[in-house]
XYZ file of N, CA and C in Angstrom:
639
model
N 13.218 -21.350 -1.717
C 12.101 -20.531 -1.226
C 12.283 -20.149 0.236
N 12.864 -21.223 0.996
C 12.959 -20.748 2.081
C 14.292 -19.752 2.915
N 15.245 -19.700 1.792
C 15.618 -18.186 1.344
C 15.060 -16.715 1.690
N 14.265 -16.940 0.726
C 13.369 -15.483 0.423
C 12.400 -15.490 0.903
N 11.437 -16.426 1.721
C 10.479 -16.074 3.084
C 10.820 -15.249 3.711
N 12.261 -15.170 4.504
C 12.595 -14.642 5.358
C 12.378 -15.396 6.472
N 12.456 -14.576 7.892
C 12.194 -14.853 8.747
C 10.678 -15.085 9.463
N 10.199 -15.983 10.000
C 8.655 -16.660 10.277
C 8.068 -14.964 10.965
N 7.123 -14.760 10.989
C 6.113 -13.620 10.728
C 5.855 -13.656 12.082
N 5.558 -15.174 13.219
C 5.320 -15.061 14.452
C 3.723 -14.403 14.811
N 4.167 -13.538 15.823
C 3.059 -12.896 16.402
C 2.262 -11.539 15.588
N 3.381 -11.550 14.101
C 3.023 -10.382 13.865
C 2.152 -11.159 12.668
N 1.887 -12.488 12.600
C 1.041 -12.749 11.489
C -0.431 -11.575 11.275
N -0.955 -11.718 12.593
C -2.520 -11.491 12.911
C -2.242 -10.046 12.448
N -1.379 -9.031 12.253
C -1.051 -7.904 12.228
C -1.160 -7.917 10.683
N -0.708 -8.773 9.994
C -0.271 -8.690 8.394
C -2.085 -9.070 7.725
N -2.448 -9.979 8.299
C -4.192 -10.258 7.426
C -4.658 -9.320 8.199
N -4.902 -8.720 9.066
C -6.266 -7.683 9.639
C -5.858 -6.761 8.765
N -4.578 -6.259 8.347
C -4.261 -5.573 7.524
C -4.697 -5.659 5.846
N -4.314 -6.954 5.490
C -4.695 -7.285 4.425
C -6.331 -7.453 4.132
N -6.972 -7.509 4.875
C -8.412 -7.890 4.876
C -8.953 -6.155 5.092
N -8.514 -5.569 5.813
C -8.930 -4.277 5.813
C -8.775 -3.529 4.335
N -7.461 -3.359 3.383
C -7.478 -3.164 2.414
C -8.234 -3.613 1.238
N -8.481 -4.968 1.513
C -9.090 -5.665 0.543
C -10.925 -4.841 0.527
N -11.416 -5.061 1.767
C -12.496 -5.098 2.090
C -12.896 -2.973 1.702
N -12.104 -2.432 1.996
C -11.921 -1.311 2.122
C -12.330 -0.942 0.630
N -11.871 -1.921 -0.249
C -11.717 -1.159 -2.043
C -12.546 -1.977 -3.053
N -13.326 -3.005 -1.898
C -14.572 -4.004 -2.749
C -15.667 -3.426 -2.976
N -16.013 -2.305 -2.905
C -17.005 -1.966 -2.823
C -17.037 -0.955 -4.497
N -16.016 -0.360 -4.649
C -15.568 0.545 -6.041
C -15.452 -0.796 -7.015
N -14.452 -2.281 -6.498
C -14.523 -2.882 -7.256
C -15.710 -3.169 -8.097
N -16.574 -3.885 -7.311
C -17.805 -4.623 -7.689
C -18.606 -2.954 -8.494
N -19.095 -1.775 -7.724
C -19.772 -1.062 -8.507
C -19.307 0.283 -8.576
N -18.191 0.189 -8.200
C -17.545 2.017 -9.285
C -16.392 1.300 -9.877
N -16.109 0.031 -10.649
C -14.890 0.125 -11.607
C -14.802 0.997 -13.084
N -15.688 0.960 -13.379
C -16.175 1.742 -14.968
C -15.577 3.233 -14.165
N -15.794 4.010 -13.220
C -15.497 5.305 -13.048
C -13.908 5.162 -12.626
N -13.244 4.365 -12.129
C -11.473 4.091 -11.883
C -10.452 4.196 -13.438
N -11.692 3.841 -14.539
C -10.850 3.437 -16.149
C -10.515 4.970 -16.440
N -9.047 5.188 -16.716
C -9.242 6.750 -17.355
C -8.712 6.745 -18.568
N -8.710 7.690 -19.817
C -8.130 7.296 -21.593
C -7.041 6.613 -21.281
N -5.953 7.069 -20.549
C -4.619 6.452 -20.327
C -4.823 4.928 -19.846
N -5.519 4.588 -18.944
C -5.635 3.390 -18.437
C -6.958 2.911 -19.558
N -7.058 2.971 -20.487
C -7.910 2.054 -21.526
C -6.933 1.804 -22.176
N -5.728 2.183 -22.808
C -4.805 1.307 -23.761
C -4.127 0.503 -22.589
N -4.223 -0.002 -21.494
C -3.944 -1.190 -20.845
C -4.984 -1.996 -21.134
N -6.177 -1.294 -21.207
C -7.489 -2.303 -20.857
C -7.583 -3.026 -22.745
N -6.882 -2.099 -23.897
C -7.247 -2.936 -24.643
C -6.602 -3.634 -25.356
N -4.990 -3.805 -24.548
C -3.792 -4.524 -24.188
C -4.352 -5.786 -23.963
N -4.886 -5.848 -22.578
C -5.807 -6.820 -22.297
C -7.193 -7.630 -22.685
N -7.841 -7.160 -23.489
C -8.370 -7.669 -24.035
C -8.054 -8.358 -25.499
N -6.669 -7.832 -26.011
C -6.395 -8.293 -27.557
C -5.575 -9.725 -26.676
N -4.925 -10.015 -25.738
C -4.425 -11.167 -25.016
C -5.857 -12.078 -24.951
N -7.227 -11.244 -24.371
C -7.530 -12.150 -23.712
C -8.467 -13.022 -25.253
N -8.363 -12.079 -26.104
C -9.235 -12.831 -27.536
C -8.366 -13.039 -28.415
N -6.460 -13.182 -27.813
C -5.588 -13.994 -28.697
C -5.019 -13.538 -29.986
N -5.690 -11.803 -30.230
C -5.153 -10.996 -31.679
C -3.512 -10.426 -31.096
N -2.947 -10.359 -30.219
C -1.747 -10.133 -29.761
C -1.466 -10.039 -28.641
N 0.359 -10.047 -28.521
C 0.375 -10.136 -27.166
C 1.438 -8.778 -26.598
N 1.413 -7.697 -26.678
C 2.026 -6.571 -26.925
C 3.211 -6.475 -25.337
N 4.486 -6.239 -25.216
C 5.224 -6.240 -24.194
C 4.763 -4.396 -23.331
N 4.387 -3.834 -24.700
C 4.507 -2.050 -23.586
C 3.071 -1.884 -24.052
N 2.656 -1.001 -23.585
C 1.054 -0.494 -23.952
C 1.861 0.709 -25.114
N 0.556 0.804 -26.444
C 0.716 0.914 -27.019
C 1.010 2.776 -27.438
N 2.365 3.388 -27.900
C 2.797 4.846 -28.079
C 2.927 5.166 -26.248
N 2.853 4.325 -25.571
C 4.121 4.546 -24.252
C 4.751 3.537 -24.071
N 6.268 3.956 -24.478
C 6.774 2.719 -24.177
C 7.704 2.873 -23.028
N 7.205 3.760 -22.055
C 7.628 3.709 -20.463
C 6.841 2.539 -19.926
N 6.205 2.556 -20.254
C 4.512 1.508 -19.325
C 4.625 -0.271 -19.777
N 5.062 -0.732 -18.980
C 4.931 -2.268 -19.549
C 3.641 -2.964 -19.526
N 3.137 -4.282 -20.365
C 1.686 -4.995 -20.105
C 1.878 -5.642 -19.302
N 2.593 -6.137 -17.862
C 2.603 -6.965 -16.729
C 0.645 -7.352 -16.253
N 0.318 -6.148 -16.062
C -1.141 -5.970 -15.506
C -2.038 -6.417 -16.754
N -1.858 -6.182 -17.656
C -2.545 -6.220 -19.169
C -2.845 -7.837 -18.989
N -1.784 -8.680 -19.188
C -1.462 -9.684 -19.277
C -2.217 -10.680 -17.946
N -1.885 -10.260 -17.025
C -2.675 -10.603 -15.664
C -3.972 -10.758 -15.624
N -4.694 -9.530 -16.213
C -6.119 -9.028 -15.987
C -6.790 -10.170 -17.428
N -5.829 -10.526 -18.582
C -6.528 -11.214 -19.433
C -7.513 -12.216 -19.169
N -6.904 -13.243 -18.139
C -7.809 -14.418 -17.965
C -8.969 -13.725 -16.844
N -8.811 -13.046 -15.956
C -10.005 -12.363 -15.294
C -11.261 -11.659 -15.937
N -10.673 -11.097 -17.307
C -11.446 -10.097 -18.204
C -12.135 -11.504 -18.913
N -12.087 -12.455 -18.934
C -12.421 -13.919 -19.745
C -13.620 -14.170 -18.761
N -13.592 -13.672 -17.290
C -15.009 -14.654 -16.699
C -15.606 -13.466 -15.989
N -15.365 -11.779 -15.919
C -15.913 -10.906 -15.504
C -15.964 -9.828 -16.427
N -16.643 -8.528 -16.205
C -16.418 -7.353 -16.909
C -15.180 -7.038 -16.875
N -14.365 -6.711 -17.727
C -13.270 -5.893 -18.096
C -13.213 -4.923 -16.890
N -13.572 -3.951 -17.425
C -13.629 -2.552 -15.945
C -13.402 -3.211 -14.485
N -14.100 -4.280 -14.153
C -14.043 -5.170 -13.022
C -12.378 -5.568 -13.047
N -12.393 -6.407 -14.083
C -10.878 -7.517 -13.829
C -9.882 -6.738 -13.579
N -9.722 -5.398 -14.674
C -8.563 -4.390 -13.700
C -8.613 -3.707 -12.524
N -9.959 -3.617 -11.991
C -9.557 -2.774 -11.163
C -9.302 -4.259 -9.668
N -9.889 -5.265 -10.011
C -9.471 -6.209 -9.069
C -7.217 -6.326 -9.433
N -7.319 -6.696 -10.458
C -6.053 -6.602 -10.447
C -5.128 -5.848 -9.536
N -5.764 -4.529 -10.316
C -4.571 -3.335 -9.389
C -5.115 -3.635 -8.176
N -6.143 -4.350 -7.741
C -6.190 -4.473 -5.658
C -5.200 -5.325 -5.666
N -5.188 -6.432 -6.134
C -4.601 -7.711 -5.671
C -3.070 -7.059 -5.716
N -2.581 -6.084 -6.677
C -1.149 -5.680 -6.715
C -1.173 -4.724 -5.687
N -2.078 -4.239 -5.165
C -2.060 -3.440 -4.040
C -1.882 -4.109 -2.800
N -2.621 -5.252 -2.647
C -2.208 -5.941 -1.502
C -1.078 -6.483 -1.540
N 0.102 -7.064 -2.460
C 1.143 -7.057 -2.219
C 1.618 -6.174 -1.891
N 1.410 -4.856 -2.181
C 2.362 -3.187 -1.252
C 2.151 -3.401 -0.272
N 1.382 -3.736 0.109
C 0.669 -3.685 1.716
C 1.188 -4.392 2.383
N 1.292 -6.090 1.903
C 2.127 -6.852 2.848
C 3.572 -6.348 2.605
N 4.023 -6.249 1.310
C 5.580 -5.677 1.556
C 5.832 -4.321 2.026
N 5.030 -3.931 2.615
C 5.098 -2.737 3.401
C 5.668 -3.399 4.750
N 4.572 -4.220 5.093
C 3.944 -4.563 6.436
C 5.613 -5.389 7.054
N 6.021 -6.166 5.839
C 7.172 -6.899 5.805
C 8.238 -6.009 6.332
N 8.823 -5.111 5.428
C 9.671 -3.745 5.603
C 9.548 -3.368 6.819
N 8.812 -2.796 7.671
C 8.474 -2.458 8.721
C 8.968 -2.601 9.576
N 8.444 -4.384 9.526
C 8.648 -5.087 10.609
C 10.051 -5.634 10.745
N 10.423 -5.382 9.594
C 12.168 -5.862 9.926
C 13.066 -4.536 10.408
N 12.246 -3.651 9.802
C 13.495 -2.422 10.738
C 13.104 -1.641 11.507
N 11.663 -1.672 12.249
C 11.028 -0.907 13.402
C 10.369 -1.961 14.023
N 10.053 -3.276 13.766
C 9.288 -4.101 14.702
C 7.458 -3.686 13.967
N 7.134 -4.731 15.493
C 5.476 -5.167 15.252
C 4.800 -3.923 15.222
N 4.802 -2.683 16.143
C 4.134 -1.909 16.557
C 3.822 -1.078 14.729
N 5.404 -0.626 14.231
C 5.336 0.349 13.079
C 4.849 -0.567 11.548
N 5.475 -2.158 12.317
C 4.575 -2.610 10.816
C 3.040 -2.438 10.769
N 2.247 -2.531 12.142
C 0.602 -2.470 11.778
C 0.240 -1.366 11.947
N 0.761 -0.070 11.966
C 0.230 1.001 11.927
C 0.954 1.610 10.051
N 2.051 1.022 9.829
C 2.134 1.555 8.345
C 1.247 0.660 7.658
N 0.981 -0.827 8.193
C -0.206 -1.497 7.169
C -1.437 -0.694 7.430
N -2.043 -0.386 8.451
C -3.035 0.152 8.304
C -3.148 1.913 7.576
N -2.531 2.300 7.709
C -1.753 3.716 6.692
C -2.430 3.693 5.312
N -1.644 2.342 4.653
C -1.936 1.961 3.368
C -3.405 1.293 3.280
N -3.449 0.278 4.372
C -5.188 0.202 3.805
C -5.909 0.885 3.776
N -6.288 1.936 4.597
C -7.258 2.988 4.758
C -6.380 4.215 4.240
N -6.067 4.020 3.157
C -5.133 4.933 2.723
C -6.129 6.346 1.794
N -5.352 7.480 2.360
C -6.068 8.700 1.365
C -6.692 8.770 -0.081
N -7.404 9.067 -0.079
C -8.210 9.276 -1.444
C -7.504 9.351 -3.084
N -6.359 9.895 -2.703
C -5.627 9.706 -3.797
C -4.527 8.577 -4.285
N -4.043 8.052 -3.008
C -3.832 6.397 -3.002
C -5.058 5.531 -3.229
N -5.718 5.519 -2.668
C -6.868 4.917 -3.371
C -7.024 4.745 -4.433
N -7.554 5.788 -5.255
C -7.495 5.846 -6.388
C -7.089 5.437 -6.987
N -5.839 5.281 -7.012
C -4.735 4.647 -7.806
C -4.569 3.046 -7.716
N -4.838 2.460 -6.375
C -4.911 1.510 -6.024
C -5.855 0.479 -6.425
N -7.350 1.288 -7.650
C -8.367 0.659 -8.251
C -8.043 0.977 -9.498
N -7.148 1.630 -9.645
C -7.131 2.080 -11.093
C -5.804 1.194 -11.851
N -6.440 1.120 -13.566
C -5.235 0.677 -14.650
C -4.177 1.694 -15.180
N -4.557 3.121 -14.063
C -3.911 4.004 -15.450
C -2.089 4.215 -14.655
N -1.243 3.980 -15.711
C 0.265 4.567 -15.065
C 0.900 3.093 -14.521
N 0.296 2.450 -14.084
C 0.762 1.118 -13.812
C 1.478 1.637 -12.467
N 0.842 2.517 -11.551
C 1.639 2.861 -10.487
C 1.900 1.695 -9.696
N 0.622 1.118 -9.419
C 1.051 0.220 -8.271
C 1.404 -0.879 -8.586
N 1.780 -1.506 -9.225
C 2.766 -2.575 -9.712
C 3.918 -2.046 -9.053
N 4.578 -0.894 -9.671
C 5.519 -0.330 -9.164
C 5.703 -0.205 -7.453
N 4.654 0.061 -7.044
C 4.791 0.435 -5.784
C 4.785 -1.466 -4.723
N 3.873 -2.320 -5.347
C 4.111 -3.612 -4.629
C 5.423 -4.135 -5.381
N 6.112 -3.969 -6.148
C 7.425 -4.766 -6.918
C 8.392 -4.002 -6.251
N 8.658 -3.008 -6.089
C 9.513 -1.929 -5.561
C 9.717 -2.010 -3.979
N 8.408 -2.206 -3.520
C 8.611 -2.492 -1.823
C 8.930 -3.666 -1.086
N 8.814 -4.922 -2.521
C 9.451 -5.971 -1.930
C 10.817 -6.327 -2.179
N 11.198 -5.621 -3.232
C 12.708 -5.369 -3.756
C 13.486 -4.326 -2.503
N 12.555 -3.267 -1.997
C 13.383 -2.999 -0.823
C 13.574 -4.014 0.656
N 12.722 -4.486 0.930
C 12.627 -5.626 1.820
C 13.648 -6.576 1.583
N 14.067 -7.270 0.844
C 14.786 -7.857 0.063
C 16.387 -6.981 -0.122
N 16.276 -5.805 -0.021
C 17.678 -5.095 0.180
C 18.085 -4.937 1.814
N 17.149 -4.480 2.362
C 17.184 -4.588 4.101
C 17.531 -5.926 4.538
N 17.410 -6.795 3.900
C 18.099 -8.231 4.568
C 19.016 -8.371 3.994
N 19.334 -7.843 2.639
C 20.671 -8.360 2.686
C 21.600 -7.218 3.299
N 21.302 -6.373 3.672
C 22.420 -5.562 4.331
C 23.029 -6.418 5.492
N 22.476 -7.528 6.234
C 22.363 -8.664 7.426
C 22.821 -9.825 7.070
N 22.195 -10.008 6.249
C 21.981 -11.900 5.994
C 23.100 -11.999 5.007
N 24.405 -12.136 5.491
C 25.612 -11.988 4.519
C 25.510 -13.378 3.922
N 25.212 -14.593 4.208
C 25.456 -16.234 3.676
C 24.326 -15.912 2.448
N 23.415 -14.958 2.478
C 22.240 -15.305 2.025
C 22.633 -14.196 0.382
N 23.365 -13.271 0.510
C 23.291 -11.733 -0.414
C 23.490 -12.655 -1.857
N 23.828 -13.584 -2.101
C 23.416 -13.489 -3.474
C 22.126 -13.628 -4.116
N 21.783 -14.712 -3.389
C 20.247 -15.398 -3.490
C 19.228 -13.806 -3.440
N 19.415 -13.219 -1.990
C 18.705 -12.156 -2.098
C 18.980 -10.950 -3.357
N 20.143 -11.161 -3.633
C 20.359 -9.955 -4.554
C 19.953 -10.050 -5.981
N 19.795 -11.580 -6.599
C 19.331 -12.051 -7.762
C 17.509 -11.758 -7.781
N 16.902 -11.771 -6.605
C 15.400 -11.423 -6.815
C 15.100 -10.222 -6.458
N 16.365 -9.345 -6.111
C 16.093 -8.280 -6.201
C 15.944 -7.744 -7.173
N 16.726 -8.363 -8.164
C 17.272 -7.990 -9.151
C 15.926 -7.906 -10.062
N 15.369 -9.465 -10.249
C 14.154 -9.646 -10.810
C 12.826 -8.759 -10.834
N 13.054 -8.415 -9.231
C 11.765 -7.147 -9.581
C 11.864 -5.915 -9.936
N 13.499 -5.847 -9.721
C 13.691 -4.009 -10.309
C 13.255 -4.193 -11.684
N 13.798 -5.582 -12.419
C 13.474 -5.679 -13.456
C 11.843 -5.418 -13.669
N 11.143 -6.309 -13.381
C 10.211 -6.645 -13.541
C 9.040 -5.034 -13.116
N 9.779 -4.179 -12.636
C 9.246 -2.719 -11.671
C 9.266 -1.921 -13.266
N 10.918 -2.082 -13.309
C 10.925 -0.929 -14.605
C 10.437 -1.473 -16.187
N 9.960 -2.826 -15.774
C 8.871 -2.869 -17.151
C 7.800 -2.550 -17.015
N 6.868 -1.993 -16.033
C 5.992 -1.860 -15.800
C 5.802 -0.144 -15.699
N 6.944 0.187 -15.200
C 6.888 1.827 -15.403
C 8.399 2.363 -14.936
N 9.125 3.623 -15.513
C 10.029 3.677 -15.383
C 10.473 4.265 -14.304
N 8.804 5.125 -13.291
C 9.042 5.359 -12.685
C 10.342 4.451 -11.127
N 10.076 3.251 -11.445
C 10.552 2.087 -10.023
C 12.232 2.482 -10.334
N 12.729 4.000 -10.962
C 14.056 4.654 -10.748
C 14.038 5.217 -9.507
N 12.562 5.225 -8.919
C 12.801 6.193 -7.628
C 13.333 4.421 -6.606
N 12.861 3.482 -6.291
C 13.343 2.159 -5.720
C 14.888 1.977 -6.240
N 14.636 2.354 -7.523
C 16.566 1.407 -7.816
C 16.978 2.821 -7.081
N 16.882 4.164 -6.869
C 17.983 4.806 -6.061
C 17.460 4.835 -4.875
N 16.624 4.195 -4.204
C 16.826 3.690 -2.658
C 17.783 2.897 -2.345
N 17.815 1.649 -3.038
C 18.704 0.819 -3.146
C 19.580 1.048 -3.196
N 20.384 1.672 -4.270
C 21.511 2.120 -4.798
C 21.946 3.122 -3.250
N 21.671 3.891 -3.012
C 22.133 4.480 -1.426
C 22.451 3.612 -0.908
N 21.443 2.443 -0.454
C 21.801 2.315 0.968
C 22.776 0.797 0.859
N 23.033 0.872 -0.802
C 24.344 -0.609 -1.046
C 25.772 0.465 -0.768
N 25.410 1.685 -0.765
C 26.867 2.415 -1.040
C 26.810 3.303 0.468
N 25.616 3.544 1.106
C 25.757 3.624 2.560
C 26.594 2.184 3.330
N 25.942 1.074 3.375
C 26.892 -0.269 3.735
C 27.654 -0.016 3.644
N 28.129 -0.186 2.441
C 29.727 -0.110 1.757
C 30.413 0.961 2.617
N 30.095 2.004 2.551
C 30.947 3.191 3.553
C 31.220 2.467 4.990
N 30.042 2.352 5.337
C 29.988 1.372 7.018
C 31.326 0.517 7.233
N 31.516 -0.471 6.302
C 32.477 -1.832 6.300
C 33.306 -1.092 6.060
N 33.951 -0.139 4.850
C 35.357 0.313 4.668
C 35.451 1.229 5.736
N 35.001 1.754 7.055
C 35.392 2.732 8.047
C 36.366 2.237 8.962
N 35.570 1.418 9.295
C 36.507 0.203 10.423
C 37.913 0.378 9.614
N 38.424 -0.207 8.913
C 39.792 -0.922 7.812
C 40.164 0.636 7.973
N 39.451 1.898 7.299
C 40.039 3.465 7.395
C 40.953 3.388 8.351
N 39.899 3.444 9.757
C 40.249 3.623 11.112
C 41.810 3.178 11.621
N 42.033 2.116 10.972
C 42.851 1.336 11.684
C 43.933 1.764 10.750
C-alpha cells in the first residue's frame, strides 16, 4: 500500500478536503431532494440492476441489452438501496465516485503542476458546470466511474514515468482500473489512449539519448 499512496500530500492536504467537502456539500442538496429528477430510462436499467442484487433475484455483470455499460455502480448502490430510497442510493453513489475524480484530479495536479493548479483544478470540478453536475448525480452512462477510475489510472501512469524501482507495482493497478474503467463503460478508451501516448512518448525520450550517441 505504501507503494501506491504515493508521496505524503503535506501542505497540500487542507487543499484536497476543502475540495472534497466543497463537492460533496455542493451536490447534497439534489441528493437528499432532486434524486428522482437525476434517474433517466437509460439510468433505470442500472437502477433495476440494482435492485434485483439488492432482493438477491440476480446478479447481472453488464446492464441489461448494453453490453458497453458494466454493473460496478449497480452492485455498489445495492446495499445503500437496502437502508434508503433507491433514487437516493444512486445518486449518492455516483457522488461518492465523483469524489474520487476529484481527489484523483487533485492528486494528478499536484504531481505535475504543484499545490497552486491542484486546488484550483479541485475546485473546477467541485463547483463544476451544470452539465458535469449532472452527470455527477446521475446513474445514467456510468460516466463517472469512468472519469474517477480513469484519473487515478492516469496518476498512477505519471509516476511511473519517475518512480522506475516502483513501474511494476504501479503498472499492475494501473492495469486494474483500466480494467475495471472499461467494465463500466467503454468509453475509459479515451484514458487507455492517454496512457498509451505518453508510455510511447517516454519510450521516445530514453531511446534519443542511445540515437544521439
Amino acid at each position: 500500500w505504501s507503494i501506491l499512496s504515493g508521496s505524503p500530500l503535506a501542505p497540500a492536504a487542507g487543499g484536497l478536503l476543502l475540495v472534497l467537502v466543497l463537492a460533496f456539500l455542493f451536490r447534497l442538496p439534489i441528493v437528499t431532494h432532486g434524486a428522482g429528477a437525476a434517474v433517466t430510462p437509460d439510468g433505470a436499467l442500472s437502477g433495476i440492476v440494482a435492485l434485483h442484487v439488492r432482493d438477491g433475484i440476480e446478479r447481472l455483470v453488464f446492464v441489461p441489452h448494453v453490453p458497453y455499460s458494466g454493473s460496478l455502480k449497480s452492485h455498489l448502490t445495492a446495499p445503500l438501496a437496502a437502508l434508503i430510497d433507491p433514487a437516493r442510493a444512486f445518486a449518492l453513489a455516483s457522488v461518492l465516485f465523483y469524489l474520487a475524480f476529484v481527489a484523483g484530479l487533485h492528486r494528478l495536479a499536484l504531481l505535475v503542476a504543484g499545490p497552486r493548479a491542484a486546488l484550483l483544478a479541485g475546485l473546477y470540478a467541485a463547483l463544476a458546470p451544470p452539465f458535469l453536475t449532472r452527470y455527477s448525480v446521475s446513474n445514467d452512462g456510468n460516466y463517472v466511474e469512468v472519469l474517477a477510475l480513469g484519473t487515478w489510472a492516469l496518476w498512477l501512469t505519471a509516476r511511473w514515468t519517475t518512480e522506475v524501482e516502483r513501474r511494476t507495482t504501479l503498472a499492475l493497478a494501473t492495469g486494474l482500473l483500466l480494467g475495471l474503467a472499461f467494465w463500466c463503460h467503454i468509453l475509459a478508451v479515451i484514458h487507455l489512449a492517454a496512457i498509451a501516448l505518453t508510455l510511447v512518448l517516454v519510450a521516445r525520450m530514453h531511446s534519443a539519448p542511445s540515437i544521439a550517441a
